Tab-separated table of C-alpha atoms in Angstrom:
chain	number	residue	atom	x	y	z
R	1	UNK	CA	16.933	16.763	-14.279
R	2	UNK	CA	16.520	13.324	-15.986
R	3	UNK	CA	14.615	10.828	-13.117
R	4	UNK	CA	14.231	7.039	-13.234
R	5	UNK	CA	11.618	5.234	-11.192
R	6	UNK	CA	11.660	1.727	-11.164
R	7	UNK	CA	8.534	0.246	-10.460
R	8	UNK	CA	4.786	0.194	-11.649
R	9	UNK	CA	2.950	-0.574	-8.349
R	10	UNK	CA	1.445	2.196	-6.376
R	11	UNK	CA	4.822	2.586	-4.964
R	12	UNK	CA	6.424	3.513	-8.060
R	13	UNK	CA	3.477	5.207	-9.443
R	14	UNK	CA	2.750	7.442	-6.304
R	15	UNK	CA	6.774	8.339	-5.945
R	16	UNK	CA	6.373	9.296	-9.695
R	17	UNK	CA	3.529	11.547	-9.179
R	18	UNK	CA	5.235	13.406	-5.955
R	19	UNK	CA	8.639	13.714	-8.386
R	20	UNK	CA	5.999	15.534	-11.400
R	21	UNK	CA	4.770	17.981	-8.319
R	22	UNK	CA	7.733	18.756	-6.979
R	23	UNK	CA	10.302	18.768	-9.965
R	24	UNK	CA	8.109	19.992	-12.783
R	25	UNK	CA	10.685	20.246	-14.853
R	26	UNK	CA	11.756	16.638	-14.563
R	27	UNK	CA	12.233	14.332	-17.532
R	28	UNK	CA	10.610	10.752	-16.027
R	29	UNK	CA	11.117	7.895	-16.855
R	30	UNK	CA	8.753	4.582	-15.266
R	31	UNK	CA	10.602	1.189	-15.615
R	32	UNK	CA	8.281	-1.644	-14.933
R	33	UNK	CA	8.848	-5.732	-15.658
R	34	UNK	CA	4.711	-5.422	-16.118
R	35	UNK	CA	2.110	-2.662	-15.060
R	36	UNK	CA	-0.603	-5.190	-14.649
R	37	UNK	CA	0.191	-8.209	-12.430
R	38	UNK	CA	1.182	-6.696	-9.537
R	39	UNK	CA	0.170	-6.960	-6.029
R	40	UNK	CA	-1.296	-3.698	-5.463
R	41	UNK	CA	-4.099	-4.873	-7.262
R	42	UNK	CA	-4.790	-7.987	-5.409
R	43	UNK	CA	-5.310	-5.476	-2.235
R	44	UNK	CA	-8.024	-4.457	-0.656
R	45	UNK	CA	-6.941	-1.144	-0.201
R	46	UNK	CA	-8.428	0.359	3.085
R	47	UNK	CA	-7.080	2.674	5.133
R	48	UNK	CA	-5.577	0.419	8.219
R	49	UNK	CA	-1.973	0.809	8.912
R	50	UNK	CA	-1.408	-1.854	11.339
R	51	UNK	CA	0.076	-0.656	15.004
R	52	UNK	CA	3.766	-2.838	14.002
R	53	UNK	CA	3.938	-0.267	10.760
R	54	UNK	CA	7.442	0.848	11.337
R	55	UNK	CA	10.320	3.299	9.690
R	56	UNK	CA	13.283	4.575	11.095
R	57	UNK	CA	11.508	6.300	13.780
R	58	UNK	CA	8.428	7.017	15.451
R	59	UNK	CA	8.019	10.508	14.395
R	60	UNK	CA	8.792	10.131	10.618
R	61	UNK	CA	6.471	6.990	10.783
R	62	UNK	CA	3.503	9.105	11.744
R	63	UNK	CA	4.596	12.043	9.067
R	64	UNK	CA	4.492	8.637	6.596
R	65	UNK	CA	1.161	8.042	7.514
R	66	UNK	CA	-0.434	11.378	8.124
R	67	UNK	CA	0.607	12.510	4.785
R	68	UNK	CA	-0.810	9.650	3.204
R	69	UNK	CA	-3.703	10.046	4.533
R	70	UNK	CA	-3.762	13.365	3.816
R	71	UNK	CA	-2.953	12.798	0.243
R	72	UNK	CA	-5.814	10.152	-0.319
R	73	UNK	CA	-8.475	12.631	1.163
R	74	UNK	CA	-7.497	15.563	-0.855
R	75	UNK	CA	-8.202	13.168	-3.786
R	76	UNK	CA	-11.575	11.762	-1.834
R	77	UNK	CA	-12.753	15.346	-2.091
R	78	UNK	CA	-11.785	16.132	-5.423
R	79	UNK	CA	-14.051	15.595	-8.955
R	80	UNK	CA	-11.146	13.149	-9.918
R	81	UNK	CA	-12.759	10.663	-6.852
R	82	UNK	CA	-14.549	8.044	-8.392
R	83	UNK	CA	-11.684	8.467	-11.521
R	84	UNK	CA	-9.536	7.404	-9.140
R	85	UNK	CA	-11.187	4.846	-6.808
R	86	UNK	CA	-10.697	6.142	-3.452
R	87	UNK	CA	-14.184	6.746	-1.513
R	88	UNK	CA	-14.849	7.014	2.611
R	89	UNK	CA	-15.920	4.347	3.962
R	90	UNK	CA	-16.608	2.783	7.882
R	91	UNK	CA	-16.834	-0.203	9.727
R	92	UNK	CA	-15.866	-2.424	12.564
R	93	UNK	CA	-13.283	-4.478	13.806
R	94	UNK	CA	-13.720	-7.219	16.678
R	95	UNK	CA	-11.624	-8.698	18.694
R	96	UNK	CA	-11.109	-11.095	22.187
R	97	UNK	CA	-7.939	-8.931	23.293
R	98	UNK	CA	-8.158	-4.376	23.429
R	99	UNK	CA	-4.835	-5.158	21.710
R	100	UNK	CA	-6.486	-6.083	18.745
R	101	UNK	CA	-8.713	-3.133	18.298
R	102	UNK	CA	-7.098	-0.159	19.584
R	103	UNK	CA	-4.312	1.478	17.169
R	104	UNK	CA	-2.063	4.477	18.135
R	105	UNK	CA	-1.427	5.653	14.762
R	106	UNK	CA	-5.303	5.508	13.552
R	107	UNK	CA	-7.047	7.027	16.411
R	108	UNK	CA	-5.833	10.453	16.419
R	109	UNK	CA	-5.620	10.165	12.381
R	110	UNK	CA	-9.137	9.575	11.216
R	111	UNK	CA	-12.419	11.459	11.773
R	112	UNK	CA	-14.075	8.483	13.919
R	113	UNK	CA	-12.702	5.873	16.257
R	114	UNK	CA	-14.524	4.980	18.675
R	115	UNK	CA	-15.729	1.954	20.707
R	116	UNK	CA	-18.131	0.146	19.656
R	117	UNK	CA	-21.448	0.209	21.850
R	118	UNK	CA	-23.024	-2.854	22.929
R	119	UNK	CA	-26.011	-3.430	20.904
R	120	UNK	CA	-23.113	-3.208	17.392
R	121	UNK	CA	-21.568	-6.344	18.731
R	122	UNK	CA	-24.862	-8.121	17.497
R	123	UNK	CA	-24.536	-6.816	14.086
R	124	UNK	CA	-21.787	-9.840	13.211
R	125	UNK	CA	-21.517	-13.548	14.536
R	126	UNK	CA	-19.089	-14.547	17.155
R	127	UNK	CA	-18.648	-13.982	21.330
R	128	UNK	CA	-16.354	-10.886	20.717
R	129	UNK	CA	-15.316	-9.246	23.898
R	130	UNK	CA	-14.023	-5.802	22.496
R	131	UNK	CA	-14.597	-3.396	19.298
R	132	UNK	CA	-13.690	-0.229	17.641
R	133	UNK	CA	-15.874	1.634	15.026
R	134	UNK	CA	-13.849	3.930	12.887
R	135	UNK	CA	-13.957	5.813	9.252
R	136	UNK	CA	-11.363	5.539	7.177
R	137	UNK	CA	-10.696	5.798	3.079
R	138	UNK	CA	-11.010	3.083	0.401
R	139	UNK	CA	-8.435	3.239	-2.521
R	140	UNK	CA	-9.158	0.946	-5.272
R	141	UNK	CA	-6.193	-0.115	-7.198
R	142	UNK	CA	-7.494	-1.261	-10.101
R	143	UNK	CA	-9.288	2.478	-10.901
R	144	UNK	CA	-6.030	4.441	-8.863
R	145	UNK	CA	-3.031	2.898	-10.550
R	146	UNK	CA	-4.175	3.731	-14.524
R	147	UNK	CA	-5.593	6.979	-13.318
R	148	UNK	CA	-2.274	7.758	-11.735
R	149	UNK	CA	-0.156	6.387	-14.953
R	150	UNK	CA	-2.463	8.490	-17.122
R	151	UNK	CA	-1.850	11.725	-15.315
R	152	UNK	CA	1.960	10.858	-15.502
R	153	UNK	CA	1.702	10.163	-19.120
R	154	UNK	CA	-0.439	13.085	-19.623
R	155	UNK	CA	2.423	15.532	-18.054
R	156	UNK	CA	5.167	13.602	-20.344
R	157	UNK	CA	6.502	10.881	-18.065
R	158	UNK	CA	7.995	8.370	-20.222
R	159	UNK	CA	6.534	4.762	-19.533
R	160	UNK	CA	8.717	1.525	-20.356
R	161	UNK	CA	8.236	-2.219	-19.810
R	162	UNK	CA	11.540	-3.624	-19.181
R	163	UNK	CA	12.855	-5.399	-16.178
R	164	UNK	CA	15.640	-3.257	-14.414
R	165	UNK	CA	18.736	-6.258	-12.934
R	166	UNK	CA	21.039	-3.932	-11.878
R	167	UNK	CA	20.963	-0.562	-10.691
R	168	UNK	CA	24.243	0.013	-12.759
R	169	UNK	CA	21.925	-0.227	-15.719
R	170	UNK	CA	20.777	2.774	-14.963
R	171	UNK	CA	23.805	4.722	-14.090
R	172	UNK	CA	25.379	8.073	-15.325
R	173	UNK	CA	22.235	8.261	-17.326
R	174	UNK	CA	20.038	9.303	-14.908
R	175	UNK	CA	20.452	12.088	-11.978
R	176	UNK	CA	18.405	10.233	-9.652
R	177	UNK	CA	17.191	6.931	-9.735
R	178	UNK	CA	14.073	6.130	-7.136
R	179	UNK	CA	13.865	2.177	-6.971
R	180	UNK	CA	10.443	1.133	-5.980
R	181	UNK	CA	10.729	-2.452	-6.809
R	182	UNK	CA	9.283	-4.035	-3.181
R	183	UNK	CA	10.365	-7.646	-3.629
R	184	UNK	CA	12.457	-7.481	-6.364
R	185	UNK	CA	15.106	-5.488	-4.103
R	186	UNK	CA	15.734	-8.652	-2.919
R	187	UNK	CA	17.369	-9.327	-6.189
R	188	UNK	CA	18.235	-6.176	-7.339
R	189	UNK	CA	19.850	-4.567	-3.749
R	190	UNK	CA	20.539	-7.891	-2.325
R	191	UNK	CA	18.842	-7.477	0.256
R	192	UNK	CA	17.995	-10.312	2.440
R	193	UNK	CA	16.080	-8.784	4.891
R	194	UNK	CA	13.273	-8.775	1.738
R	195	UNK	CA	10.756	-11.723	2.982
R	196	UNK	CA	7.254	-12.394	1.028
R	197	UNK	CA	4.093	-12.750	2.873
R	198	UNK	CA	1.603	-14.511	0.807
R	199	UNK	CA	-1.736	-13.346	1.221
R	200	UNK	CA	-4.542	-15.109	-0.362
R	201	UNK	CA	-8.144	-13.102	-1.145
R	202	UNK	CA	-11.729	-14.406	-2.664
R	203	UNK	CA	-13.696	-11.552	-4.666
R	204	UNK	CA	-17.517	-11.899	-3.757
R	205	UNK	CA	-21.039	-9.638	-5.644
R	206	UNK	CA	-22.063	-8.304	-2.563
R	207	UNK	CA	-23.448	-4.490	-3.523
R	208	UNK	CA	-25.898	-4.543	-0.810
R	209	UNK	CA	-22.814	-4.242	1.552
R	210	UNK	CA	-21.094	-0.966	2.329
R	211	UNK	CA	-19.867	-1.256	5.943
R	212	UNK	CA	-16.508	-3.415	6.576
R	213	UNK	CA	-15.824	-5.706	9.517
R	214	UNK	CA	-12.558	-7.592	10.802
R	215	UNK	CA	-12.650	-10.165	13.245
R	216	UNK	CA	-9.723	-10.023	15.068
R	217	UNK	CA	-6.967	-9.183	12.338
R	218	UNK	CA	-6.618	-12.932	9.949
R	219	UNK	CA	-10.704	-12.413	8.782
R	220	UNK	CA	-11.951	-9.210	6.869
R	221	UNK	CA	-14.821	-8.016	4.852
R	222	UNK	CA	-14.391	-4.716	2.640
R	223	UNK	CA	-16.875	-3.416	0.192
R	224	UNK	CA	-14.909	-2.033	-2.940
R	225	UNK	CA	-16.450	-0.399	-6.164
R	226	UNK	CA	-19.018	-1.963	-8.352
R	227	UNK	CA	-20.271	-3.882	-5.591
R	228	UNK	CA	-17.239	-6.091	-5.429
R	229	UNK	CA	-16.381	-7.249	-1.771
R	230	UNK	CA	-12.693	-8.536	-0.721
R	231	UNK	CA	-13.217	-12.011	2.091
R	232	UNK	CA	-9.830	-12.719	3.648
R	233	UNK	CA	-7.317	-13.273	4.582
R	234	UNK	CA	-4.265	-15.610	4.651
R	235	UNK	CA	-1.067	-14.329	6.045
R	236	UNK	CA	1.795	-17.417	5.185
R	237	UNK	CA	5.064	-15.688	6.248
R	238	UNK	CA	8.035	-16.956	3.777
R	239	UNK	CA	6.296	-18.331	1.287
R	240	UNK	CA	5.766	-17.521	-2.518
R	241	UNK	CA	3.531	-19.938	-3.570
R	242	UNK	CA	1.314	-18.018	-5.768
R	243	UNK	CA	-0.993	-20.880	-6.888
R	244	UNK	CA	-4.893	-20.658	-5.231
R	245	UNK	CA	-5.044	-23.031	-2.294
R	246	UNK	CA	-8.662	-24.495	-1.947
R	247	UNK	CA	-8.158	-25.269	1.553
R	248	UNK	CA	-7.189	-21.239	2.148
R	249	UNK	CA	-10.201	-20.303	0.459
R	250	UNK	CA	-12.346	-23.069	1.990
R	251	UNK	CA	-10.995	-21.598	5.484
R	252	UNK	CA	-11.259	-17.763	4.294
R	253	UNK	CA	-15.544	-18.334	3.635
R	254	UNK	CA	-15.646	-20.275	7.147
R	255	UNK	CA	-14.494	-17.262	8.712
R	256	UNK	CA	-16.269	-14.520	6.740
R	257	UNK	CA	-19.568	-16.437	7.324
R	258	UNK	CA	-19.020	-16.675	10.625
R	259	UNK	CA	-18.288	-12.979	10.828
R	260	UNK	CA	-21.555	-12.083	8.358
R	261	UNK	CA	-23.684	-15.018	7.590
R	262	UNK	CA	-25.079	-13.172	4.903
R	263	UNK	CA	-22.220	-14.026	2.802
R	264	UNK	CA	-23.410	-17.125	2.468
R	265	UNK	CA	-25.937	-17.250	-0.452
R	266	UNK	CA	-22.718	-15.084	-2.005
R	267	UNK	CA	-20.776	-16.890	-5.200
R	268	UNK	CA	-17.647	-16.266	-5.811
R	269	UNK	CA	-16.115	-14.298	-8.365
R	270	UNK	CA	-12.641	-14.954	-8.686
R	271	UNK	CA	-9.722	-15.540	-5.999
R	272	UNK	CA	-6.695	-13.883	-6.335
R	273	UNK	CA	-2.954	-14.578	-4.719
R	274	UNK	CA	-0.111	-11.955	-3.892
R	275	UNK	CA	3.086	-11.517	-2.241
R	276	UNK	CA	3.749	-8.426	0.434
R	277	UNK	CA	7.177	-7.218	0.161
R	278	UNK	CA	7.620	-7.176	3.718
R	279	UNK	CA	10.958	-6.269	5.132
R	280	UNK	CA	12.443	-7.084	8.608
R	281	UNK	CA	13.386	-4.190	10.157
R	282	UNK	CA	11.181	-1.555	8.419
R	283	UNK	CA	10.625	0.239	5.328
R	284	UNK	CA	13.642	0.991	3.588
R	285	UNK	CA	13.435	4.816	2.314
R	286	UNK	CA	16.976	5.957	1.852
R	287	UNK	CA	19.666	7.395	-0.187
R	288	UNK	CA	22.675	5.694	-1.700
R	289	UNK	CA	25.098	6.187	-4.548
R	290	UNK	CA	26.191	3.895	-6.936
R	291	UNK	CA	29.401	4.294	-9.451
R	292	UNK	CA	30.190	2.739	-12.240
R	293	UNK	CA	33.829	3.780	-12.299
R	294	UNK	CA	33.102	6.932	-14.627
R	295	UNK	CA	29.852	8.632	-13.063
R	296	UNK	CA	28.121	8.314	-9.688
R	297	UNK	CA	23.910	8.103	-9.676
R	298	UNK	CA	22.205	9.202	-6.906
R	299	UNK	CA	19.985	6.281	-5.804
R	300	UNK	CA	16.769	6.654	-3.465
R	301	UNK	CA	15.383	3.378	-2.157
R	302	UNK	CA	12.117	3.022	-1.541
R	303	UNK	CA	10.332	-0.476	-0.992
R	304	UNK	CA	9.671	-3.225	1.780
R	305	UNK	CA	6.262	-1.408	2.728
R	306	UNK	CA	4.903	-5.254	3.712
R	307	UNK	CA	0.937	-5.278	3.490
R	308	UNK	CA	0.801	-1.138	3.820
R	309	UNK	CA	2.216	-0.444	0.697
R	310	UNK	CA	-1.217	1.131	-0.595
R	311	UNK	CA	-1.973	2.846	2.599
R	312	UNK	CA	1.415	4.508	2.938
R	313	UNK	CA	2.741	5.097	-0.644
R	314	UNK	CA	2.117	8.756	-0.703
R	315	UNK	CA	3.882	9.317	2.541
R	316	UNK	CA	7.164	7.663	2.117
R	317	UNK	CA	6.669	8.681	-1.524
R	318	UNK	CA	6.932	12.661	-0.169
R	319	UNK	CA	10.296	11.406	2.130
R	320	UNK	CA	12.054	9.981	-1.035
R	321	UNK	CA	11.113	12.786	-3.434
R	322	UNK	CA	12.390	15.533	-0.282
R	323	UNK	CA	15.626	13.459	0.194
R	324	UNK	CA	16.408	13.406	-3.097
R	325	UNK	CA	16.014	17.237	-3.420
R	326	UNK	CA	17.491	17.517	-0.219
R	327	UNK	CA	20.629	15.637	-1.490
R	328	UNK	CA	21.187	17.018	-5.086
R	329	UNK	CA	21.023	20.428	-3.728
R	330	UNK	CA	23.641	19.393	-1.106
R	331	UNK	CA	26.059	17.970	-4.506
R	332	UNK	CA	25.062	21.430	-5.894
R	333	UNK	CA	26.337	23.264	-3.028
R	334	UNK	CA	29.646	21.587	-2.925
R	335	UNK	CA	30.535	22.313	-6.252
């Protein structure tokens, strides 16, 4: 079975890895526009899925995330770990509202949530009223997305730069095409329910920091690898400005040293700028064929993950690769 996957963010990459463990005998092939600039790596890349996280229902949300999680600890717990950037890691989130810092699909999910006890709330600035203590995972792009293209590349997947502009490019020459292209399936799928969410992050030296915090859900502070810390955020709905905005940033160290005033004798290291491929209505994983007039390609959509691409990748990754088994032994069966 020849398979195309278009996309090089930890989408694509993740939905490539499922298709290699499932369908060893696949022939893959990863298209990609570029493998580097993406904005999986501008992520943080914690463990949060955020209690609006939605697919087409309840139930197959929580498989989405379960598995994911799932999938990230097996790795956690594996030699391949620090390979592959994901570590365990705990912290806090505050809040003024219980809305803010209770979450139905992490509290059952991870092995600690909890409420934060009294003498915690003076561990961070600020008159918060409620808090949660949890631990979660930590997946590091910039070590997971080469270590993931390796191992593809190591068991024979093809790997192309070249930008895909229509899905008929790819048909009757592929048996199943999985398009993982988050924003770009506003172009390529035409689908105008794609909307970016700029998101704006500074990179700080902190090593001496290993515990994150959030106040309320627009400030965060997450340790990453190498002692690198991610300040944030900026969430500007619509927009895809990707230029640095020194008033964001300016507003983004406000908040984080009001949070930790620690961070203040902290330089920064770079900023960075990306767009979530958010999509009204939910996460698009399903199955569609196109024709060409002479041969029909089975296509599997997957994209429009919005700011939880990295946390649930694995999980609608598993849903795409099952539906497109599910659906080419179905065409099998018919004939």
């Amino acid at each position: 079975m020849k398979v195309a996957i278009i996309g090089g963010g930890v989408v694509g990459l993740t939905t490539a890895l499922q298709i290699q463990r499932e369908l060893r005998n696949a022939e893959i092939t990863i298209f990609a526009s570029d493998f580097n600039k993406i904005v999986s790596n501008v992520a943080a890349g914690i463990f949060r899925v955020g209690s609006s996280y939605t697919g087409p229902t309840e139930e197959i949300t929580r498989q989405w995330i379960e598995n994911s999680y799932s999938f990230y600890d097996a790795i956690s717990k594996s030699p391949d770990a620090p390979y592959a950037g994901i570590t365990v890691i705990s912290g806090y989130i505050f809040g003024n509202s219980p809305g803010i810092v209770k979450n139905h699909w992490m509290e059952k999910l991870v092995p600690i949530y909890r409420r934060a006890a009294e003498e915690e709330f003076q561990l961070v600035g600020g008159n918060w009223k409620f808090g949660s203590f949890f631990t979660t995972l930590l997946t590091e792009c910039k070590l997971y997305l080469p270590w993931t293209l390796q191992k593809l590349k190591d068991n024979g997947a093809i790997v192309k730069k070249q930008a895909i502009n229509s899905l008929k490019e790819l048909t009757g020459k592929y048996n199943i095409v999985i398009n993982c292209t988050g924003l770009g399936a506003r172009n390529l799928c035409n689908d105008r329910r794609m909307i970016p969410i700029r998101g704006q992050v500074i990179k700080v030296a902190a090593p001496w920091l290993k515990t994150f915090f959030y106040g309320e859900l627009d400030t965060y502070i997450i340790p990453g690898f190498n002692g690198v810390v991610t300040l944030g955020g900026s969430r500007s709905f619509d927009s895809e400005n990707i230029q640095l905005c020194p008033h964001e940033s300016a507003a983004i160290r406000t908040r984080c040293e009001t949070l930790l005033p620690s961070l203040k004798a902290v330089e920064n290291i770079h900023e960075e700028v990306g767009l979530r491929p958010h999509r009204d209505g939910g996460v698009r994983v399903e199955t569609e064929f196109v024709t060409d007039g002479y041969s029909k390609t089975m296509i599997i959509h997957n994209y429009g993950h919005g700011g939880y691409g990295v946390c649930t990748a694995p999980g609608t990754a598993q849903y795409a690769v099952k539906l497109a088994i599910d659906a080419h032994r179905l065409s099998i069966a018919k004939l």
